[in-house]
mmCIF file of C-alpha atoms and ligand atoms in Angstrom:
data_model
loop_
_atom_site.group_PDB
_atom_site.id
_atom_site.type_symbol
_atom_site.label_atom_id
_atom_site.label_comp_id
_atom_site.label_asym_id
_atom_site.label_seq_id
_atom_site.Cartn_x
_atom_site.Cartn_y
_atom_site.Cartn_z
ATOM 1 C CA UNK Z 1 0.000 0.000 0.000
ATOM 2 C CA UNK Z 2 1.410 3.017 -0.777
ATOM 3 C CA UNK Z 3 0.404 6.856 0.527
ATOM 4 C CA UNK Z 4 0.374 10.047 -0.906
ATOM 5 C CA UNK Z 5 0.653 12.886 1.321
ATOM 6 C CA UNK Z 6 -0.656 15.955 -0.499
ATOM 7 C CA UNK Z 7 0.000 19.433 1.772
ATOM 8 C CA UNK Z 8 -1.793 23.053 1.576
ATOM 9 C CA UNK Z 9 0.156 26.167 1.479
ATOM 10 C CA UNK Z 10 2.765 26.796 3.709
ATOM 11 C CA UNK Z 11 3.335 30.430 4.435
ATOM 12 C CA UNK Z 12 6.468 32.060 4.251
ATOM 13 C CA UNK Z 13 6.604 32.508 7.572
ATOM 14 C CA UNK Z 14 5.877 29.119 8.700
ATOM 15 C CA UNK Z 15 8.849 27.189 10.722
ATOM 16 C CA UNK Z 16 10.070 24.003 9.264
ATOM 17 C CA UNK Z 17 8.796 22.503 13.430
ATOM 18 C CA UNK Z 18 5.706 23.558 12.192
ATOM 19 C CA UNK Z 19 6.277 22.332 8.905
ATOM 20 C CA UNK Z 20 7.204 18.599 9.954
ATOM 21 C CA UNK Z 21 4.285 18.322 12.605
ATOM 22 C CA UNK Z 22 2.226 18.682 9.857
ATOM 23 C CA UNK Z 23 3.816 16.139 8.086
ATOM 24 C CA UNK Z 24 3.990 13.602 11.139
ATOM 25 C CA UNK Z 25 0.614 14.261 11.113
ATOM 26 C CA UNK Z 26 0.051 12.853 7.700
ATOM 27 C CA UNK Z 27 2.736 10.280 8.137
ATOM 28 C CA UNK Z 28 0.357 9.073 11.004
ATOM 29 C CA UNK Z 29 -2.555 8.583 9.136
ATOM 30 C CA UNK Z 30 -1.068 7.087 6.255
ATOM 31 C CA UNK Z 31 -0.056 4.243 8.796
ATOM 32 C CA UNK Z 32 -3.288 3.940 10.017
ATOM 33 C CA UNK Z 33 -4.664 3.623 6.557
ATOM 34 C CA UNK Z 34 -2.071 0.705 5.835
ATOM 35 C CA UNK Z 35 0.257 2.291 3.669
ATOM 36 C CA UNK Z 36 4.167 0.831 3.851
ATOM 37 C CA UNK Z 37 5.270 4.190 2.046
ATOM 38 C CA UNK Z 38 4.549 7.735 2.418
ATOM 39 C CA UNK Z 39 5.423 10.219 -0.239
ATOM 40 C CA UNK Z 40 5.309 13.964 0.172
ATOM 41 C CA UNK Z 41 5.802 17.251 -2.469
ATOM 42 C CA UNK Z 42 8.381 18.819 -4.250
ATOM 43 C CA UNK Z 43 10.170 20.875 -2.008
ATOM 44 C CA UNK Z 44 8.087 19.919 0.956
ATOM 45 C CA UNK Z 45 9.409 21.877 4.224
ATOM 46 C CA UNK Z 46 9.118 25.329 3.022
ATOM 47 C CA UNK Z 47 6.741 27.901 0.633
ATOM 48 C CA UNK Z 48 7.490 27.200 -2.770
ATOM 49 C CA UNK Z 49 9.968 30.479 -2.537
ATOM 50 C CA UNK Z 50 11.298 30.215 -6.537
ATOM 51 C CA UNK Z 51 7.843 32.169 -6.437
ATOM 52 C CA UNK Z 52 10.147 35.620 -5.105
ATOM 53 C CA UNK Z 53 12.889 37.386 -6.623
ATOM 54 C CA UNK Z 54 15.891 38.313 -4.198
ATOM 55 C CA UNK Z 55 19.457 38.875 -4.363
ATOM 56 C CA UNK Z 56 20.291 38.090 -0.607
ATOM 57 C CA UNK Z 57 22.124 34.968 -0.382
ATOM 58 C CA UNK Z 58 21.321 34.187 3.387
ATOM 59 C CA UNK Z 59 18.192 34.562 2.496
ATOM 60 C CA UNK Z 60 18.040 32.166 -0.591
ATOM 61 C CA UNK Z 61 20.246 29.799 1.902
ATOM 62 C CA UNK Z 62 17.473 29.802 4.523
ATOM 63 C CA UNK Z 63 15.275 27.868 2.127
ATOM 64 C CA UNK Z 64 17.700 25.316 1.577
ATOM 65 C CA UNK Z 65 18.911 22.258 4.400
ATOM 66 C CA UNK Z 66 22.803 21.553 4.723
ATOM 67 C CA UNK Z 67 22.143 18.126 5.819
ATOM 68 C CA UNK Z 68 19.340 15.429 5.636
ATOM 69 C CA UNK Z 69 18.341 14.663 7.955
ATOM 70 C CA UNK Z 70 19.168 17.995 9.914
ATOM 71 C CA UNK Z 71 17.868 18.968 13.409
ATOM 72 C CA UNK Z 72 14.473 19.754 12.534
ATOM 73 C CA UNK Z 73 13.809 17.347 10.270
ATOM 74 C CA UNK Z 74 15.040 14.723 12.391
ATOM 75 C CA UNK Z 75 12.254 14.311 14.122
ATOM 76 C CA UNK Z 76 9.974 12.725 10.387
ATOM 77 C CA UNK Z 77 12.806 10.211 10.313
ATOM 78 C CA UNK Z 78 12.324 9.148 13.619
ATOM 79 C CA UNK Z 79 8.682 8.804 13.575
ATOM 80 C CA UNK Z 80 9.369 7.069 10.648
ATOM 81 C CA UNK Z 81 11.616 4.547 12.149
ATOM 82 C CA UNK Z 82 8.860 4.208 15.297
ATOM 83 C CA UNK Z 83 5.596 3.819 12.412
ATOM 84 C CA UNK Z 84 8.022 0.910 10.242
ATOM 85 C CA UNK Z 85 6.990 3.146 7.509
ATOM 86 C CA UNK Z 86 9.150 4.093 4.245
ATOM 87 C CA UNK Z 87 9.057 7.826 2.814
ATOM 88 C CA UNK Z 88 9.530 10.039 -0.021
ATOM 89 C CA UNK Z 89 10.831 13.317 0.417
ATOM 90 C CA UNK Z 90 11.069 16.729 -1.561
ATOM 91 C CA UNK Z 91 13.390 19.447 -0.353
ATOM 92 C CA UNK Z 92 15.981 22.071 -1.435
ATOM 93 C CA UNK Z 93 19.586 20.701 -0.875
ATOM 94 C CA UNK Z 94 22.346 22.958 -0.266
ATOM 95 C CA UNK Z 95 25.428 20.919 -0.879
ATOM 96 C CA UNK Z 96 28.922 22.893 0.343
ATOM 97 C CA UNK Z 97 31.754 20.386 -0.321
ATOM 98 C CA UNK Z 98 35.277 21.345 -1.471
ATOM 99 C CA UNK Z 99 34.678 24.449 -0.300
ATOM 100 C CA UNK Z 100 31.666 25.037 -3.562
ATOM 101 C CA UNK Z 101 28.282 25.668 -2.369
ATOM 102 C CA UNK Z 102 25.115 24.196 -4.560
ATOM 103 C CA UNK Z 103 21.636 24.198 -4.642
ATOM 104 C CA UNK Z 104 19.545 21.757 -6.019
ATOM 105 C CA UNK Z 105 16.148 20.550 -5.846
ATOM 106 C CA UNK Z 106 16.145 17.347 -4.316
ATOM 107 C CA UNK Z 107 14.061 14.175 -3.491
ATOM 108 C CA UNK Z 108 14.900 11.193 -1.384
ATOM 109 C CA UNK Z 109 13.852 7.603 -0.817
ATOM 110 C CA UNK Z 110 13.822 6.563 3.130
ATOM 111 C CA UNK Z 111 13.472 3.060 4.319
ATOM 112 C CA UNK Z 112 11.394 1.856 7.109
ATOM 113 C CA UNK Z 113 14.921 1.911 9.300
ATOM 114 C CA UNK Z 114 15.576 5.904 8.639
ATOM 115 C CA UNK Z 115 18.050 4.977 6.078
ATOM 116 C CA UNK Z 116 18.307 7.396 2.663
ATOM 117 C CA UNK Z 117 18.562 4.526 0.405
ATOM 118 C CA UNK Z 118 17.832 7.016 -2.969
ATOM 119 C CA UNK Z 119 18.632 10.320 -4.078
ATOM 120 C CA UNK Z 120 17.285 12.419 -7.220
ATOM 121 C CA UNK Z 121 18.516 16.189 -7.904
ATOM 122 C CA UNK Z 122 15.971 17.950 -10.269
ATOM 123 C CA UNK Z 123 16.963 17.444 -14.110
ATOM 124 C CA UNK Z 124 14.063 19.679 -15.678
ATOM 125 C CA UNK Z 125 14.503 22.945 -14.201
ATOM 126 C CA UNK Z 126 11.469 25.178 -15.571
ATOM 127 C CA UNK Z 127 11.522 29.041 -15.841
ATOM 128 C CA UNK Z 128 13.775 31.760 -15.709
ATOM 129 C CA UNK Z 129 16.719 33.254 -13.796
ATOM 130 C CA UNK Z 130 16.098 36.870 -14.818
ATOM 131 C CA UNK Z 131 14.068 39.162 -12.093
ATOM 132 C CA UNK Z 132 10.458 40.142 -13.612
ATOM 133 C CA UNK Z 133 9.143 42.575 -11.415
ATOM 134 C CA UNK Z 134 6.408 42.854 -14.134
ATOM 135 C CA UNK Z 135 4.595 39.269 -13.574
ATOM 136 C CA UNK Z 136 2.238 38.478 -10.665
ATOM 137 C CA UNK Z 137 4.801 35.980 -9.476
ATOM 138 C CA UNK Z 138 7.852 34.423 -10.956
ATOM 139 C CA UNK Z 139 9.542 30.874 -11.339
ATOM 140 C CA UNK Z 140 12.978 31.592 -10.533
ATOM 141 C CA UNK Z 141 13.900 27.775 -10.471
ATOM 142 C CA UNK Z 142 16.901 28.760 -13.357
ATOM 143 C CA UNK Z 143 17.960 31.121 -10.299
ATOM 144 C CA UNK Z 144 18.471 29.384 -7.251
ATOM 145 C CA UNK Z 145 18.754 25.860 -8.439
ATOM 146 C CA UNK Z 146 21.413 23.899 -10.534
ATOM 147 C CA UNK Z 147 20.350 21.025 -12.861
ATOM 148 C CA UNK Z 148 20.303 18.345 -11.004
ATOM 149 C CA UNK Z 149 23.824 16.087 -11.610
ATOM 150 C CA UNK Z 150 22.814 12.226 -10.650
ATOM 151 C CA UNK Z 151 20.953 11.019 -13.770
ATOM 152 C CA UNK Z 152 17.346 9.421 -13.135
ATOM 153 C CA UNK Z 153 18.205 6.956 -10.846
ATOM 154 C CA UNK Z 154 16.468 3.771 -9.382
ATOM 155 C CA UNK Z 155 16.743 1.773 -6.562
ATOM 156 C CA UNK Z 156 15.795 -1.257 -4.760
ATOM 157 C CA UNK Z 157 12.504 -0.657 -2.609
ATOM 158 C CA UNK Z 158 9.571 -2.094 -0.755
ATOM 159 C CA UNK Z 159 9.743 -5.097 -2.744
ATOM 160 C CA UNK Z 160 10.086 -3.471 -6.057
ATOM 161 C CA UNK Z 161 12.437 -0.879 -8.259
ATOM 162 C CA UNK Z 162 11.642 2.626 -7.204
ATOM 163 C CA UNK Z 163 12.552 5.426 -9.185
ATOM 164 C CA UNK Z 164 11.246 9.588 -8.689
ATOM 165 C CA UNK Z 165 11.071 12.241 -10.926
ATOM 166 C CA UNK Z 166 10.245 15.876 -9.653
ATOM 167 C CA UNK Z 167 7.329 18.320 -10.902
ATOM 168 C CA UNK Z 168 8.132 19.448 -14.319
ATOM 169 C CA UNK Z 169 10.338 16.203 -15.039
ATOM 170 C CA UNK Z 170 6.433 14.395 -15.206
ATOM 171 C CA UNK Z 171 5.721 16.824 -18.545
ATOM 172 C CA UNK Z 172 8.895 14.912 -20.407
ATOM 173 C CA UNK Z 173 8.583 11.642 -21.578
ATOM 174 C CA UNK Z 174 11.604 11.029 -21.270
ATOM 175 C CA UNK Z 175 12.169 11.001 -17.851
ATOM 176 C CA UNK Z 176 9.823 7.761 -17.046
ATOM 177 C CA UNK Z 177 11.434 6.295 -20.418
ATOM 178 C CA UNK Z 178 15.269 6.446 -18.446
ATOM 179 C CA UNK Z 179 13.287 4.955 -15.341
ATOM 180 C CA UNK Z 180 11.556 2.587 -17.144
ATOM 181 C CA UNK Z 181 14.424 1.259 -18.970
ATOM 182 C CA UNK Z 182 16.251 0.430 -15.449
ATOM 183 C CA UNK Z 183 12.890 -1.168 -14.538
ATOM 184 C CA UNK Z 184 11.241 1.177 -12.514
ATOM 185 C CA UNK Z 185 7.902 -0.011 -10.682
ATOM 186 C CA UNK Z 186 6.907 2.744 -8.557
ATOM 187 C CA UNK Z 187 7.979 6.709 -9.808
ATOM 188 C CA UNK Z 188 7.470 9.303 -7.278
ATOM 189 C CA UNK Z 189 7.081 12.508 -7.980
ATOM 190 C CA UNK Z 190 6.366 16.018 -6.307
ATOM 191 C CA UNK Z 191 4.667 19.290 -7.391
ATOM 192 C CA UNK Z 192 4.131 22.669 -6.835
ATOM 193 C CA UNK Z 193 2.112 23.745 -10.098
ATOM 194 C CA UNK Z 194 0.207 27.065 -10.225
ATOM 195 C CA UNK Z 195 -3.066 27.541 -11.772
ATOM 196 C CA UNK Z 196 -2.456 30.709 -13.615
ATOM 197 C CA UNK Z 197 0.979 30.772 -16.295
ATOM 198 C CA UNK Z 198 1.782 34.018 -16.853
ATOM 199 C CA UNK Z 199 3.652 33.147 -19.919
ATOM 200 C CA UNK Z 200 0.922 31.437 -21.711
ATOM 201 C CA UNK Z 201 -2.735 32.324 -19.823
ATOM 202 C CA UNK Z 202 -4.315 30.265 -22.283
ATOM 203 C CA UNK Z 203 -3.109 27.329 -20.822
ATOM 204 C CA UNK Z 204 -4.357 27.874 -17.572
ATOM 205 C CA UNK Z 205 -7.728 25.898 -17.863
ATOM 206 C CA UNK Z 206 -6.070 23.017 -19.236
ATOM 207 C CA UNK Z 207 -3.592 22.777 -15.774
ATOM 208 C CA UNK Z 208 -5.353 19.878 -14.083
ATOM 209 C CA UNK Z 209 -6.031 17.952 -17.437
ATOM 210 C CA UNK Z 210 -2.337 18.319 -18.196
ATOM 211 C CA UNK Z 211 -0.983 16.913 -15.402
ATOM 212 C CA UNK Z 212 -2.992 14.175 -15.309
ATOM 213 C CA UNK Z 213 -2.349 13.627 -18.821
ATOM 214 C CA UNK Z 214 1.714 13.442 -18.645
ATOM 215 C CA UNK Z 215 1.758 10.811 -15.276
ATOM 216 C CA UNK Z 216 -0.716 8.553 -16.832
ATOM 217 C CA UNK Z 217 1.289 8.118 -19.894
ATOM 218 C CA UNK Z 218 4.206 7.987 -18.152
ATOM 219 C CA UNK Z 219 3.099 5.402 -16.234
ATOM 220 C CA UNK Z 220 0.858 3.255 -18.833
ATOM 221 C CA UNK Z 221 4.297 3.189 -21.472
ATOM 222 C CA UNK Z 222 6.359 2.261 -18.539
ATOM 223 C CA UNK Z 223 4.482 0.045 -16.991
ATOM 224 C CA UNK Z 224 5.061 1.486 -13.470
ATOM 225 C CA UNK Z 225 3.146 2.927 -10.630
ATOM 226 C CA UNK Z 226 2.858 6.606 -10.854
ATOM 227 C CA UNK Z 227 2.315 8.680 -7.567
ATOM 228 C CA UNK Z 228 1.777 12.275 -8.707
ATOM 229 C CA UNK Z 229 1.822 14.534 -5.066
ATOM 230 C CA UNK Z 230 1.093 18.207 -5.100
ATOM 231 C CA UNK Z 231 1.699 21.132 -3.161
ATOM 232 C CA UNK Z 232 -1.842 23.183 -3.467
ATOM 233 C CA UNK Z 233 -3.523 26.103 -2.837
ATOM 234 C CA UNK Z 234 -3.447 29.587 -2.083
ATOM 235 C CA UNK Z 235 0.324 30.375 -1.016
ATOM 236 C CA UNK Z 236 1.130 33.684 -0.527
ATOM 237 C CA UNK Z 237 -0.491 34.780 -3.257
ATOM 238 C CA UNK Z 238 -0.126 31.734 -5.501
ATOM 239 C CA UNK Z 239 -3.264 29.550 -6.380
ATOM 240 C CA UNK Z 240 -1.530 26.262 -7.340
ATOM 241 C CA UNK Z 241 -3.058 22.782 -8.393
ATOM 242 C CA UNK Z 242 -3.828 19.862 -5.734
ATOM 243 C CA UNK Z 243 -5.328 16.626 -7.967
ATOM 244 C CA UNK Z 244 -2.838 14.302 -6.022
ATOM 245 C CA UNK Z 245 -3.149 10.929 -7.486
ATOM 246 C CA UNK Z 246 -1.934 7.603 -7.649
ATOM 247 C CA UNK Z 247 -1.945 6.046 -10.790
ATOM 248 C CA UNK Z 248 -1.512 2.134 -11.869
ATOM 249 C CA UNK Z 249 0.625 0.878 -15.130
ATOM 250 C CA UNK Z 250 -2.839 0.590 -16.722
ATOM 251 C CA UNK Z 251 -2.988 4.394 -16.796
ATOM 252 C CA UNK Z 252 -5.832 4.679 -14.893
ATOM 253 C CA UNK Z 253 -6.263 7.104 -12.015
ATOM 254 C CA UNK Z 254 -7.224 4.725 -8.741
ATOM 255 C CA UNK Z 255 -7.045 7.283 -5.836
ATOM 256 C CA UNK Z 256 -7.165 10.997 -6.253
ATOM 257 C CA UNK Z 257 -6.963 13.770 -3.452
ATOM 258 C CA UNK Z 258 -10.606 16.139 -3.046
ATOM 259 C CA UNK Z 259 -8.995 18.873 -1.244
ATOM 260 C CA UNK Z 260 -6.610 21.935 -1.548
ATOM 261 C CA UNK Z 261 -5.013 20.813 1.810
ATOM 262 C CA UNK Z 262 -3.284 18.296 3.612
ATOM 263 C CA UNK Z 263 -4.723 15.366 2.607
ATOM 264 C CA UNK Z 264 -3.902 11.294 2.554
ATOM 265 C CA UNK Z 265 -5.048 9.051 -0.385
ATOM 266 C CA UNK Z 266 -3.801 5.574 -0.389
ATOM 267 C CA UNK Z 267 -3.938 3.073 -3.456
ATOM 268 C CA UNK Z 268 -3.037 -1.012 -2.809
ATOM 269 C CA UNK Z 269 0.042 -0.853 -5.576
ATOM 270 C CA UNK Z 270 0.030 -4.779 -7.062
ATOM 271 C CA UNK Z 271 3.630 -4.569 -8.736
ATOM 272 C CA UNK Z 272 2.376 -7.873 -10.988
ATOM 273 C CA UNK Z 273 -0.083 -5.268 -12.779
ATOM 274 C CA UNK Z 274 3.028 -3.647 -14.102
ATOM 275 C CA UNK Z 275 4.477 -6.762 -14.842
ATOM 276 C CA UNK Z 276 1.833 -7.992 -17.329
ATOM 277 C CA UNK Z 277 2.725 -4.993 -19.336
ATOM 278 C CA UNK Z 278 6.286 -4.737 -19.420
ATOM 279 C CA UNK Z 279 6.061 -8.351 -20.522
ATOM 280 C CA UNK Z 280 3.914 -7.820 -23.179
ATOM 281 C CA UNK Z 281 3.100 -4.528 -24.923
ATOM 282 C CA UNK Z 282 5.466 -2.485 -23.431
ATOM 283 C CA UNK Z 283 8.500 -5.891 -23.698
ATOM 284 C CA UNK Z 284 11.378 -2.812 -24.543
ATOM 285 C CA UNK Z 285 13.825 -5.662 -25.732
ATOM 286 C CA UNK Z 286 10.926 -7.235 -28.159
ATOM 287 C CA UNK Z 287 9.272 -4.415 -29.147
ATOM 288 C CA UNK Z 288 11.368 -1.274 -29.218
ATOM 289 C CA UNK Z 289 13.056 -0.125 -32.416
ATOM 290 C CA UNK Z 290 15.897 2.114 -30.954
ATOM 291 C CA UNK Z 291 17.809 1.434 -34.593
ATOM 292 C CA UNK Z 292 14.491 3.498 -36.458
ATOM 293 C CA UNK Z 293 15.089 6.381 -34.226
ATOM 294 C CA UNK Z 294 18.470 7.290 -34.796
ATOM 295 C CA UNK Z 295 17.903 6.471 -38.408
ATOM 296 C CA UNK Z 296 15.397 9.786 -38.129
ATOM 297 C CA UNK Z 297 18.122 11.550 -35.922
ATOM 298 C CA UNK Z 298 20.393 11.042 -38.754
ATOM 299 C CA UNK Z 299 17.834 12.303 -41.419
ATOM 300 C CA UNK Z 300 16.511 15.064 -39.602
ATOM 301 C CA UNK Z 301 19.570 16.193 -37.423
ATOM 302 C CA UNK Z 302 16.526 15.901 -34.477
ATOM 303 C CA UNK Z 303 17.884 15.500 -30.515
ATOM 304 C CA UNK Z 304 18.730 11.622 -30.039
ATOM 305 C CA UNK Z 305 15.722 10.179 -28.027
HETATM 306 N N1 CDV B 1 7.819 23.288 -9.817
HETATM 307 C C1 CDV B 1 7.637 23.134 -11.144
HETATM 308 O O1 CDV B 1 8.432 22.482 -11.812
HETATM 309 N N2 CDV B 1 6.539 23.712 -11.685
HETATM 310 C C2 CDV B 1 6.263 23.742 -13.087
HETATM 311 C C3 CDV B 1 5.519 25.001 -13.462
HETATM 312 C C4 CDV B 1 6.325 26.214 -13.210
HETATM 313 C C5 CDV B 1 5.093 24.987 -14.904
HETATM 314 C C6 CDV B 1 5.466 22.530 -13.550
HETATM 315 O O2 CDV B 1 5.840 21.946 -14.584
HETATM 316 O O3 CDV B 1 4.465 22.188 -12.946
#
């Protein structure tokens, strides 16, 4: 059984204490509704703060952790560790080692013991690193993040091959195609999406459709598990998606959040169900015709897939 722990808005003010009893919270009841692993948001402990322009680097720094777990956050490992229960976790990273300091935008895989047994850095960094006083809000993830340097990676987990992918990642196929081809079962991935683009308002009515639309493809052409978690609602300022869902290799949506706010949904995840596809219409070694594709690279002079 696996959890996903959607959250509401976190203000900018709002303590990462405050943060993680909220999350314990939700940890809690995803144990009580039988779930072995708990997955939270993109960038889970904080406000979604690639929303703001600044040039203060103590300030960008704040929103980042040095180390995982740290003192506040050591408290969702232990619980953790006392529930038996595994977890997925969004957060900024702020790696300082031979004396260069990084950001990235980071998820991890936690075993029932406390143990980080996976880590993904953020490939698919979406919007700009230019200040625009001029929109309603920004996405300054070009700013204060660096693409993420560890490939899609997957890993052994709760009796299957986990893999996780973070928010805009799920709108590119081929980031469940690089998990799929290690044999990924179960991709986790976190979002904070808002409702309105100021790029491209047109879009905006399409949001929810959209993101449903990219995880169940992902997950029906690579025969995994997809569970999709947002970050929603109005935060400071910034209406953004909820739709949390957990989706089977089928592509079909079995358990979807109904609120804006902190919120469990749980889904029984048979890994066999994924099986029967990869073994069939999606059998890569029978089926896939890699040779055709660079044939068209070579015509067309077209990215390599
Ligand atoms: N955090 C994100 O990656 N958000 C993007 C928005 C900015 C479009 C997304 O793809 O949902």
């Amino acid at each position: 059984m696996i959890a996903a722990a959607q959250m509401g808005p976190i203000a900018r003010t709002q303590g990462r204490p405050a943060v993680v009893h909220r999350m314990i919270d939700l940890m809690r009841q995803a144990k009580a509704l039988g779930a072995q692993v708990v997955a939270y948001p993109e960038a889970a402990l904080t406000a979604f703060f690639p929303h703001w322009f600044t040039e203060d680097e103590d300030e960008v720094d704040a929103w980042f952790e040095r180390d995982m777990p740290g003192p506040q956050t050591q408290p969702l490992f232990d619980e953790a560790r006392r529930l038996g229960l595994g977890f997925h976790l969004g957060y900024c990273e702020l790696d300082v080692s031979a004396g260069q300091k990084r950001r990235f935008n980071t998820s991890i895989l936690v075993d029932a013991s406390g143990r980080i047994i996976g880590k993904y850095r953020k490939i698919h960094l979406p919007g700009h690193a230019e200040h625009r006083a001029e929109s309603p809000f920004q996405n300054l993830e070009k700013r204060y993040f660096e693409v993420g340097d560890l490939g899609f990676g997957a890993w052994q987990a709760w009796g299957g091959v986990a893999g996780m992918i973070i928010c805009n990642d799920r709108r590119w196929p081929e980031s469940y195609r690089v998990l799929g081809l290690q044999g990924a079962e179960m991709i986790f991935c976190g979002y904070n999406t808002p409702v309105h683009h100021p790029g491209a308002p047109e879009h905006d009515r399409l949001g929810q459709f959209h993101n449903e639309l990219c995880m169940q493809s992902g997950a029906y052409q690579n025969s995994a598990w997809v569970i999709g978690v947002a970050k929603a609602g109005l935060e400071e300022g910034v209406d953004m998606i909820a739709g949390s869902c957990i989706i089977a290799p089928t592509g079909e949506l079995v358990a979807r959040c109904s609120s804006n706010g902190d919120e469990v949904i749980v889904a029984r995840c048979d890994l066999d169900l994924g099986r029967s596809y990869r073994e069939t219409t999606f059998n890569f070694a029978r089926h896939r015709r890699t040779e055709h594709y660079h044939m068209i690279v070579e015509r067309t002079g077209a990215t390599p897939p």
